[in-house]
């Protein structure tokens, strides 16, 4: 049921009111109070009603944050003295999809063990429904976004004060992608930045651009930053747990470079940064310059967040745009990352920062298949027969003398993802072609 980031899929197929009702009931078994929110997708109304009904049926009180960013809900659990949070969202997926993400009071997503427990309860129908006079209540919490904004502003002021800079006059273009990240623009404005927004009207059809912020989908943002001479561009996905950026001059900053940039700021000598198995070697090299290193995890913010709880792990991130600042929260908070990046841009232009980070050619591709498990089993047999350096932390990562490639099933979509890297562009292409050939042979 659970992928790398909650439960997600096409509405009316994988995701139905019955699924949301069951998840509400299963979460409600051992909770007394739960914060609930949703993104701008129209199907979220129905799913929100269903999950709230399931919670109330088990006697759990609901705090309704309304339409809100995922980090707004995740960071609102503790202030509301709640036991959990549920966000109805499909994050960066297409408009036809929706889903549910589950959060703990620390702001961390439900662990694999907690997800397994929820799934087992649903399979067994083990809900322990409350009597007619013990049903849970549901109250609105319109201040949820305000609470989040204040936390962002406080973090921004602390960082700016420590660095001896101000955001006054910093020019920032924020592309909200018709999603829920408006709290980022609000916080940056309150911190003194000159803020211009793109696609700021929440709309679950995502008419302004596809929800996932990539170099291709953020072309308008990049053009705007360049044309206006802005200092920084920020882009969020539908539920604002992700943040990607455009540097002064209009260059989209690849996720691996952002990860290296944040990691160098957050981790010191002898400390580590948690990052998934598909992270570039450029991150390792950039961190080595400040005496830090990388500890690799499975792909998914829940796994990255889990590692940031380990002693000496100062930061965690995914090249896809999820950033974990454990001193603030274990939730991937896109608006928090936007504020922290704005402070870095006020200290020194991002273009100068990324110029100091070595770039290696990394290639990524996806292959659609409804037979992920069978395909991966066949690929594993081939890979283990042909290669010695094979890691199976998440998918199959093959190390070679001059690079590596990864074959990994998507946790949220009917895809197998391919990644390859080398310090030589032609060799990176060859490694990706090798990975694709292995996959094609097993699918033939």
CSV table of C-alpha atoms in Angstrom, one decimal:
chain,number,residue,atom,x,y,z
A,1,UNK,CA,0.0,0.0,0.0
A,2,UNK,CA,2.7,2.5,1.0
A,3,UNK,CA,5.4,3.7,-1.5
A,4,UNK,CA,8.4,5.9,-0.7
A,5,UNK,CA,6.1,8.8,0.3
A,6,UNK,CA,2.8,7.7,1.6
A,7,UNK,CA,-0.1,6.1,-0.3
A,8,UNK,CA,-0.5,7.5,-3.8
A,9,UNK,CA,-2.1,6.7,-7.2
A,10,UNK,CA,-5.0,7.4,-9.6
A,11,UNK,CA,-8.2,8.6,-8.0
A,12,UNK,CA,-11.0,6.1,-8.5
A,13,UNK,CA,-8.5,3.2,-9.0
A,14,UNK,CA,-5.8,3.0,-6.4
A,15,UNK,CA,-7.1,5.9,-4.3
A,16,UNK,CA,-10.8,5.8,-3.3
A,17,UNK,CA,-12.9,7.1,-0.5
A,18,UNK,CA,-12.9,3.6,0.9
A,19,UNK,CA,-9.1,3.6,1.1
A,20,UNK,CA,-9.1,7.0,2.9
A,21,UNK,CA,-11.8,5.8,5.3
A,22,UNK,CA,-9.8,2.7,6.1
A,23,UNK,CA,-6.6,4.7,6.7
A,24,UNK,CA,-8.5,7.1,9.0
A,25,UNK,CA,-9.8,4.2,11.0
A,26,UNK,CA,-6.4,2.5,11.2
A,27,UNK,CA,-4.6,5.7,12.3
A,28,UNK,CA,-7.4,6.4,14.8
A,29,UNK,CA,-6.9,3.1,16.6
A,30,UNK,CA,-4.2,4.5,18.8
A,31,UNK,CA,-4.6,8.3,18.5
A,32,UNK,CA,-6.8,10.7,20.4
A,33,UNK,CA,-6.2,13.8,18.2
A,34,UNK,CA,-5.0,14.2,14.6
A,35,UNK,CA,-4.3,17.2,12.4
A,36,UNK,CA,-5.7,16.8,8.9
A,37,UNK,CA,-5.0,19.0,5.8
A,38,UNK,CA,-5.2,18.7,2.0
A,39,UNK,CA,-3.7,20.2,-1.2
A,40,UNK,CA,-5.7,22.0,-3.9
A,41,UNK,CA,-6.8,18.9,-5.9
A,42,UNK,CA,-10.6,18.7,-6.2
A,43,UNK,CA,-10.6,15.0,-5.3
A,44,UNK,CA,-9.1,16.1,-2.0
A,45,UNK,CA,-12.5,17.2,-0.7
A,46,UNK,CA,-13.9,13.8,-0.9
A,47,UNK,CA,-10.8,12.0,0.4
A,48,UNK,CA,-10.5,14.5,3.3
A,49,UNK,CA,-14.1,13.9,4.3
A,50,UNK,CA,-13.5,10.1,4.2
A,51,UNK,CA,-10.3,10.1,6.3
A,52,UNK,CA,-12.0,12.5,8.8
A,53,UNK,CA,-15.0,10.1,9.1
A,54,UNK,CA,-12.6,7.2,9.7
A,55,UNK,CA,-10.8,9.0,12.5
A,56,UNK,CA,-14.1,10.1,14.1
A,57,UNK,CA,-15.5,6.6,14.0
A,58,UNK,CA,-12.7,5.4,16.2
A,59,UNK,CA,-13.3,8.3,18.7
A,60,UNK,CA,-10.4,10.5,17.5
A,61,UNK,CA,-10.8,14.2,17.5
A,62,UNK,CA,-9.7,16.0,14.2
A,63,UNK,CA,-8.0,19.3,13.9
A,64,UNK,CA,-8.8,20.5,10.3
A,65,UNK,CA,-6.0,22.7,8.9
A,66,UNK,CA,-8.0,23.1,5.6
A,67,UNK,CA,-6.0,23.5,2.4
A,68,UNK,CA,-2.4,23.6,3.6
A,69,UNK,CA,1.2,22.6,2.6
A,70,UNK,CA,2.4,19.3,3.8
A,71,UNK,CA,5.0,20.8,6.1
A,72,UNK,CA,2.3,23.2,7.5
A,73,UNK,CA,0.4,20.1,8.7
A,74,UNK,CA,3.5,18.1,9.8
A,75,UNK,CA,4.9,21.0,11.8
A,76,UNK,CA,1.4,21.7,13.3
A,77,UNK,CA,1.1,18.4,15.0
A,78,UNK,CA,3.2,19.2,18.1
A,79,UNK,CA,1.7,22.7,18.6
A,80,UNK,CA,-1.8,21.2,18.6
A,81,UNK,CA,-0.7,18.5,21.1
A,82,UNK,CA,-1.9,15.9,18.5
A,83,UNK,CA,-0.7,12.3,18.0
A,84,UNK,CA,-0.4,12.3,14.3
A,85,UNK,CA,-1.0,14.2,11.1
A,86,UNK,CA,-2.6,13.2,7.8
A,87,UNK,CA,-2.3,15.2,4.5
A,88,UNK,CA,-4.4,14.4,1.5
A,89,UNK,CA,-2.0,15.0,-1.4
A,90,UNK,CA,-0.3,13.4,-4.3
A,91,UNK,CA,2.6,15.9,-4.0
A,92,UNK,CA,4.2,16.4,-7.4
A,93,UNK,CA,2.1,13.8,-9.2
A,94,UNK,CA,-0.3,14.6,-12.1
A,95,UNK,CA,-3.7,16.1,-11.4
A,96,UNK,CA,-5.5,12.7,-11.8
A,97,UNK,CA,-3.6,11.3,-8.8
A,98,UNK,CA,-4.1,11.8,-5.1
A,99,UNK,CA,-3.0,10.1,-1.9
A,100,UNK,CA,-2.3,10.3,1.8
A,101,UNK,CA,0.8,11.1,3.8
A,102,UNK,CA,1.1,10.2,7.5
A,103,UNK,CA,3.2,12.2,10.0
A,104,UNK,CA,4.4,11.9,13.6
A,105,UNK,CA,4.6,14.7,16.2
A,106,UNK,CA,8.3,15.2,15.5
A,107,UNK,CA,7.4,16.1,11.9
A,108,UNK,CA,8.8,12.8,10.6
A,109,UNK,CA,6.8,10.6,8.2
A,110,UNK,CA,5.5,7.4,9.6
A,111,UNK,CA,8.3,4.8,9.6
A,112,UNK,CA,8.2,1.6,7.6
A,113,UNK,CA,7.2,-0.3,10.8
A,114,UNK,CA,4.3,2.2,11.4
A,115,UNK,CA,3.2,1.9,7.8
A,116,UNK,CA,3.2,-1.9,8.0
A,117,UNK,CA,1.1,-1.7,11.2
A,118,UNK,CA,-1.5,0.5,9.4
A,119,UNK,CA,-1.6,-1.8,6.4
A,120,UNK,CA,-2.0,-4.9,8.7
A,121,UNK,CA,-4.9,-3.2,10.5
A,122,UNK,CA,-6.6,-2.4,7.2
A,123,UNK,CA,-6.1,-6.0,5.9
A,124,UNK,CA,-7.6,-7.4,9.1
A,125,UNK,CA,-10.3,-4.8,9.5
A,126,UNK,CA,-9.1,-4.3,13.1
A,127,UNK,CA,-10.5,-0.9,13.9
A,128,UNK,CA,-12.3,-0.9,17.3
A,129,UNK,CA,-15.0,1.6,16.3
A,130,UNK,CA,-16.4,3.9,18.9
A,131,UNK,CA,-20.0,3.9,20.2
A,132,UNK,CA,-22.6,6.5,19.1
A,133,UNK,CA,-21.8,8.7,22.1
A,134,UNK,CA,-18.0,8.5,21.8
A,135,UNK,CA,-17.5,9.7,18.2
A,136,UNK,CA,-14.6,12.1,17.7
A,137,UNK,CA,-15.1,15.8,17.1
A,138,UNK,CA,-13.8,18.0,14.2
A,139,UNK,CA,-12.7,21.6,14.6
A,140,UNK,CA,-11.2,24.0,12.2
A,141,UNK,CA,-7.7,25.4,12.7
A,142,UNK,CA,-7.4,28.5,10.4
A,143,UNK,CA,-4.2,29.6,12.1
A,144,UNK,CA,-2.1,26.6,10.9
A,145,UNK,CA,-0.5,28.6,8.1
A,146,UNK,CA,0.3,31.5,10.5
A,147,UNK,CA,2.0,29.2,12.9
A,148,UNK,CA,4.2,27.8,10.1
A,149,UNK,CA,5.0,31.2,8.7
A,150,UNK,CA,6.1,32.4,12.2
A,151,UNK,CA,8.4,29.4,12.5
A,152,UNK,CA,9.9,30.2,9.1
A,153,UNK,CA,10.4,33.9,9.9
A,154,UNK,CA,12.1,33.0,13.2
A,155,UNK,CA,14.5,30.6,11.4
A,156,UNK,CA,15.3,33.1,8.7
A,157,UNK,CA,16.0,35.8,11.3
A,158,UNK,CA,18.3,33.5,13.3
A,159,UNK,CA,20.3,32.5,10.2
A,160,UNK,CA,20.5,36.1,9.0
A,161,UNK,CA,21.6,37.4,12.4
A,162,UNK,CA,24.3,34.7,12.7
A,163,UNK,CA,25.6,35.6,9.3
A,164,UNK,CA,25.4,39.3,9.8
A,165,UNK,CA,23.2,39.9,6.8
A,166,UNK,CA,19.7,41.1,6.0
A,167,UNK,CA,17.2,40.0,3.4
A,168,UNK,CA,16.0,43.6,2.9
A,169,UNK,CA,15.9,44.2,-0.8
A,170,UNK,CA,16.8,40.7,-1.8
A,171,UNK,CA,14.9,40.0,-5.0
A,172,UNK,CA,13.2,36.6,-5.0
A,173,UNK,CA,10.8,35.1,-7.6
A,174,UNK,CA,8.7,32.3,-6.1
A,175,UNK,CA,6.9,29.9,-8.5
A,176,UNK,CA,4.2,28.1,-6.4
A,177,UNK,CA,3.1,25.9,-9.3
A,178,UNK,CA,-0.5,26.4,-8.3
A,179,UNK,CA,0.2,24.5,-5.1
A,180,UNK,CA,0.2,25.2,-1.4
A,181,UNK,CA,3.6,26.9,-0.9
A,182,UNK,CA,2.3,30.4,-0.5
A,183,UNK,CA,3.6,30.4,3.0
A,184,UNK,CA,7.1,30.6,1.6
A,185,UNK,CA,6.3,33.9,-0.3
A,186,UNK,CA,4.7,35.3,2.9
A,187,UNK,CA,7.7,34.5,5.1
A,188,UNK,CA,10.2,35.9,2.6
A,189,UNK,CA,8.2,39.1,2.3
A,190,UNK,CA,8.0,39.4,6.1
A,191,UNK,CA,11.8,38.9,6.2
A,192,UNK,CA,12.3,42.0,4.0
A,193,UNK,CA,12.7,40.4,0.5
A,194,UNK,CA,11.2,41.8,-2.6
A,195,UNK,CA,8.9,39.0,-3.7
A,196,UNK,CA,7.3,38.3,-7.0
A,197,UNK,CA,5.1,35.2,-7.4
A,198,UNK,CA,4.3,33.0,-10.4
A,199,UNK,CA,1.4,30.5,-10.5
A,200,UNK,CA,0.3,31.6,-7.1
A,201,UNK,CA,-3.4,30.7,-7.4
A,202,UNK,CA,-4.0,27.2,-5.8
A,203,UNK,CA,-5.4,25.0,-8.5
A,204,UNK,CA,-5.2,21.2,-8.4
A,205,UNK,CA,-5.3,21.0,-12.2
A,206,UNK,CA,-1.9,22.7,-12.2
A,207,UNK,CA,-2.6,24.9,-15.2
A,208,UNK,CA,0.6,27.0,-14.8
A,209,UNK,CA,3.1,24.2,-15.1
A,210,UNK,CA,3.3,20.5,-14.1
A,211,UNK,CA,3.6,20.2,-10.4
A,212,UNK,CA,7.0,18.7,-10.2
A,213,UNK,CA,9.7,21.4,-10.3
A,214,UNK,CA,12.4,20.4,-12.8
A,215,UNK,CA,14.6,22.3,-15.2
A,216,UNK,CA,12.0,21.8,-17.9
A,217,UNK,CA,9.0,22.8,-15.9
A,218,UNK,CA,10.7,25.8,-14.4
A,219,UNK,CA,11.8,27.5,-17.7
A,220,UNK,CA,9.4,30.4,-17.1
A,221,UNK,CA,10.9,30.9,-13.6
A,222,UNK,CA,14.4,30.8,-15.0
A,223,UNK,CA,13.5,33.3,-17.7
A,224,UNK,CA,11.8,35.6,-15.2
A,225,UNK,CA,14.8,35.6,-12.8
A,226,UNK,CA,17.1,36.4,-15.7
A,227,UNK,CA,14.9,39.1,-17.2
A,228,UNK,CA,14.3,40.9,-13.9
A,229,UNK,CA,17.8,40.6,-12.6
A,230,UNK,CA,16.5,38.8,-9.5
A,231,UNK,CA,18.8,37.3,-6.9
A,232,UNK,CA,17.0,34.0,-6.6
A,233,UNK,CA,14.2,31.9,-7.9
A,234,UNK,CA,12.3,29.4,-5.8
A,235,UNK,CA,10.0,26.6,-7.1
A,236,UNK,CA,7.7,24.3,-5.1
A,237,UNK,CA,5.6,21.3,-5.9
A,238,UNK,CA,1.9,20.8,-5.2
A,239,UNK,CA,2.2,20.2,-1.5
A,240,UNK,CA,5.4,22.3,-1.0
A,241,UNK,CA,7.5,19.5,0.6
A,242,UNK,CA,9.9,20.1,-2.3
A,243,UNK,CA,12.0,23.1,-3.1
A,244,UNK,CA,14.1,23.7,-6.2
A,245,UNK,CA,15.9,26.9,-7.2
A,246,UNK,CA,17.2,29.1,-9.9
A,247,UNK,CA,20.4,31.1,-9.3
A,248,UNK,CA,21.0,34.7,-10.2
A,249,UNK,CA,21.5,34.9,-13.9
A,250,UNK,CA,18.7,32.4,-14.6
A,251,UNK,CA,20.4,29.0,-14.2
A,252,UNK,CA,18.3,26.2,-12.8
A,253,UNK,CA,20.3,24.6,-10.0
A,254,UNK,CA,20.4,20.8,-10.3
A,255,UNK,CA,19.3,19.0,-7.1
A,256,UNK,CA,22.7,17.4,-6.5
A,257,UNK,CA,24.3,20.9,-6.4
A,258,UNK,CA,21.7,22.2,-4.1
A,259,UNK,CA,22.3,19.2,-1.8
A,260,UNK,CA,26.0,19.8,-1.9
A,261,UNK,CA,25.4,23.5,-1.2
A,262,UNK,CA,23.1,22.9,1.8
A,263,UNK,CA,25.3,20.1,3.1
A,264,UNK,CA,28.5,22.3,3.1
A,265,UNK,CA,26.6,24.9,5.2
A,266,UNK,CA,25.0,22.5,7.7
A,267,UNK,CA,27.7,19.8,8.2
A,268,UNK,CA,31.1,20.5,9.7
A,269,UNK,CA,34.3,18.5,10.2
A,270,UNK,CA,33.5,14.9,11.2
A,271,UNK,CA,29.8,15.2,10.5
A,272,UNK,CA,27.6,13.6,7.9
A,273,UNK,CA,24.9,14.3,5.4
A,274,UNK,CA,22.1,11.7,4.7
A,275,UNK,CA,21.3,11.3,1.0
A,276,UNK,CA,19.8,8.6,-1.1
A,277,UNK,CA,21.6,6.0,-3.2
A,278,UNK,CA,21.1,8.0,-6.5
A,279,UNK,CA,23.0,11.0,-5.2
A,280,UNK,CA,25.9,12.3,-7.3
A,281,UNK,CA,29.6,11.8,-6.3
A,282,UNK,CA,29.8,15.6,-6.6
A,283,UNK,CA,28.2,15.7,-3.2
A,284,UNK,CA,30.8,13.4,-1.7
A,285,UNK,CA,33.6,15.5,-3.1
A,286,UNK,CA,32.1,18.9,-2.0
A,287,UNK,CA,31.5,17.6,1.5
A,288,UNK,CA,35.0,16.2,1.7
A,289,UNK,CA,36.4,19.7,1.3
A,290,UNK,CA,34.9,20.7,4.7
A,291,UNK,CA,35.7,17.4,6.4
A,292,UNK,CA,32.2,15.9,6.1
A,293,UNK,CA,30.9,12.8,4.3
A,294,UNK,CA,27.7,11.2,2.9
A,295,UNK,CA,25.7,8.4,4.5
A,296,UNK,CA,23.5,6.8,1.8
A,297,UNK,CA,19.9,5.8,2.4
A,298,UNK,CA,17.0,4.3,0.5
A,299,UNK,CA,15.2,6.8,-1.8
A,300,UNK,CA,12.4,8.6,0.1
A,301,UNK,CA,12.3,11.4,2.6
A,302,UNK,CA,11.2,9.1,5.4
A,303,UNK,CA,14.5,7.2,5.1
A,304,UNK,CA,16.6,10.3,4.9
A,305,UNK,CA,14.8,11.7,7.9
A,306,UNK,CA,15.4,8.5,9.9
A,307,UNK,CA,19.2,8.8,9.3
A,308,UNK,CA,19.2,12.5,10.4
A,309,UNK,CA,18.3,11.2,13.8
A,310,UNK,CA,21.7,9.4,14.0
A,311,UNK,CA,24.4,11.2,16.0
A,312,UNK,CA,26.6,13.3,13.8
A,313,UNK,CA,24.2,13.5,10.9
A,314,UNK,CA,23.6,17.3,10.5
A,315,UNK,CA,21.5,17.4,7.4
A,316,UNK,CA,19.6,15.3,4.9
A,317,UNK,CA,18.4,15.8,1.4
A,318,UNK,CA,17.3,14.3,-1.9
A,319,UNK,CA,18.2,15.7,-5.3
A,320,UNK,CA,14.5,15.7,-6.1
A,321,UNK,CA,14.1,18.7,-3.8
A,322,UNK,CA,13.3,17.3,-0.3
A,323,UNK,CA,15.5,18.9,2.4
A,324,UNK,CA,15.6,17.9,6.1
A,325,UNK,CA,17.0,20.3,8.6
A,326,UNK,CA,16.8,18.2,11.8
A,327,UNK,CA,17.4,21.1,14.2
A,328,UNK,CA,14.1,22.6,12.9
A,329,UNK,CA,12.0,19.6,11.9
A,330,UNK,CA,12.2,16.1,10.5
A,331,UNK,CA,9.7,17.0,7.8
A,332,UNK,CA,10.9,18.0,4.3
A,333,UNK,CA,9.9,21.6,4.5
A,334,UNK,CA,10.1,23.3,1.1
A,335,UNK,CA,9.4,26.8,2.5
A,336,UNK,CA,12.0,26.4,5.2
A,337,UNK,CA,14.5,25.4,2.6
A,338,UNK,CA,13.5,28.5,0.5
A,339,UNK,CA,14.1,30.8,3.5
A,340,UNK,CA,17.5,29.2,4.3
A,341,UNK,CA,18.5,29.4,0.7
A,342,UNK,CA,17.5,33.1,0.6
A,343,UNK,CA,19.8,33.8,3.5
A,344,UNK,CA,22.7,32.1,1.7
A,345,UNK,CA,21.9,34.2,-1.4
A,346,UNK,CA,22.1,37.3,0.7
A,347,UNK,CA,25.5,36.3,2.0
A,348,UNK,CA,26.9,35.4,-1.5
A,349,UNK,CA,25.3,35.0,-4.9
A,350,UNK,CA,24.2,31.5,-5.6
A,351,UNK,CA,26.0,31.6,-9.0
A,352,UNK,CA,29.3,32.0,-7.2
A,353,UNK,CA,28.5,29.2,-4.8
A,354,UNK,CA,27.6,26.6,-7.4
A,355,UNK,CA,30.7,27.6,-9.5
A,356,UNK,CA,32.8,26.2,-6.7
A,357,UNK,CA,31.1,22.8,-6.8
A,358,UNK,CA,32.5,20.3,-9.2
A,359,UNK,CA,29.9,19.0,-11.7
A,360,UNK,CA,29.9,15.5,-12.9
A,361,UNK,CA,27.7,14.2,-15.7
A,362,UNK,CA,24.8,12.3,-14.2
A,363,UNK,CA,22.2,10.7,-16.4
A,364,UNK,CA,18.7,9.7,-15.4
A,365,UNK,CA,15.9,7.9,-17.3
A,366,UNK,CA,12.7,6.1,-16.5
A,367,UNK,CA,11.0,3.0,-18.1
A,368,UNK,CA,7.3,2.4,-17.7
A,369,UNK,CA,6.3,-1.1,-16.6
A,370,UNK,CA,3.4,-2.7,-14.6
A,371,UNK,CA,5.7,-5.6,-13.7
A,372,UNK,CA,8.2,-3.8,-11.5
A,373,UNK,CA,8.9,-6.7,-9.1
A,374,UNK,CA,9.3,-9.4,-11.8
A,375,UNK,CA,11.5,-7.1,-13.9
A,376,UNK,CA,13.7,-6.2,-10.9
A,377,UNK,CA,14.1,-9.9,-10.0
A,378,UNK,CA,15.3,-10.7,-13.5
A,379,UNK,CA,17.6,-7.7,-13.6
A,380,UNK,CA,19.1,-8.7,-10.3
A,381,UNK,CA,20.0,-12.2,-11.6
A,382,UNK,CA,21.8,-10.6,-14.6
A,383,UNK,CA,23.6,-8.0,-12.6
A,384,UNK,CA,24.9,-10.3,-9.9
A,385,UNK,CA,26.2,-12.7,-12.6
A,386,UNK,CA,28.1,-9.9,-14.4
A,387,UNK,CA,29.3,-7.5,-11.7
A,388,UNK,CA,31.1,-7.8,-8.3
A,389,UNK,CA,30.4,-4.4,-6.8
A,390,UNK,CA,26.6,-4.5,-6.2
A,391,UNK,CA,24.7,-2.8,-3.4
A,392,UNK,CA,21.0,-3.5,-2.8
A,393,UNK,CA,20.1,-0.9,-0.2
A,394,UNK,CA,17.5,0.4,-2.6
A,395,UNK,CA,17.3,-1.2,-6.0
A,396,UNK,CA,20.6,-2.3,-7.4
A,397,UNK,CA,23.6,0.1,-7.5
A,398,UNK,CA,26.6,-1.2,-9.5
A,399,UNK,CA,30.0,0.4,-9.0
A,400,UNK,CA,32.6,0.4,-11.7
A,401,UNK,CA,36.2,1.7,-11.9
A,402,UNK,CA,35.0,4.9,-13.4
A,403,UNK,CA,31.5,5.4,-12.2
A,404,UNK,CA,28.2,3.7,-11.2
A,405,UNK,CA,24.7,3.0,-12.3
A,406,UNK,CA,21.5,2.3,-10.4
A,407,UNK,CA,18.4,0.4,-11.4
A,408,UNK,CA,15.6,1.1,-9.0
A,409,UNK,CA,11.8,0.6,-9.0
A,410,UNK,CA,9.8,3.7,-8.3
A,411,UNK,CA,8.0,3.6,-4.9
A,412,UNK,CA,5.0,5.7,-6.1
A,413,UNK,CA,4.6,5.0,-9.9
A,414,UNK,CA,4.6,2.2,-12.4
A,415,UNK,CA,8.2,3.0,-13.4
A,416,UNK,CA,11.8,1.7,-13.1
A,417,UNK,CA,14.3,4.5,-12.6
A,418,UNK,CA,17.8,4.4,-14.1
A,419,UNK,CA,20.6,6.6,-13.0
A,420,UNK,CA,24.3,6.6,-14.1
A,421,UNK,CA,27.3,8.8,-13.3
A,422,UNK,CA,30.9,9.1,-14.3
A,423,UNK,CA,33.4,11.9,-14.3
A,424,UNK,CA,33.5,11.5,-18.1
A,425,UNK,CA,30.3,12.4,-20.1
A,426,UNK,CA,30.7,9.7,-22.7
A,427,UNK,CA,31.3,7.1,-20.0
A,428,UNK,CA,28.1,8.3,-18.2
A,429,UNK,CA,26.2,7.8,-21.4
A,430,UNK,CA,27.6,4.3,-21.8
A,431,UNK,CA,26.7,3.4,-18.2
A,432,UNK,CA,23.1,4.5,-18.7
A,433,UNK,CA,22.9,2.6,-21.9
A,434,UNK,CA,24.2,-0.5,-20.1
A,435,UNK,CA,21.5,-0.1,-17.4
A,436,UNK,CA,18.8,0.4,-20.1
A,437,UNK,CA,20.1,-2.6,-22.0
A,438,UNK,CA,19.9,-4.8,-18.9
A,439,UNK,CA,16.3,-3.6,-18.3
A,440,UNK,CA,15.2,-4.0,-21.9
A,441,UNK,CA,16.6,-7.5,-22.1
A,442,UNK,CA,14.5,-8.6,-19.1
A,443,UNK,CA,11.4,-7.0,-20.4
A,444,UNK,CA,11.6,-8.4,-23.9
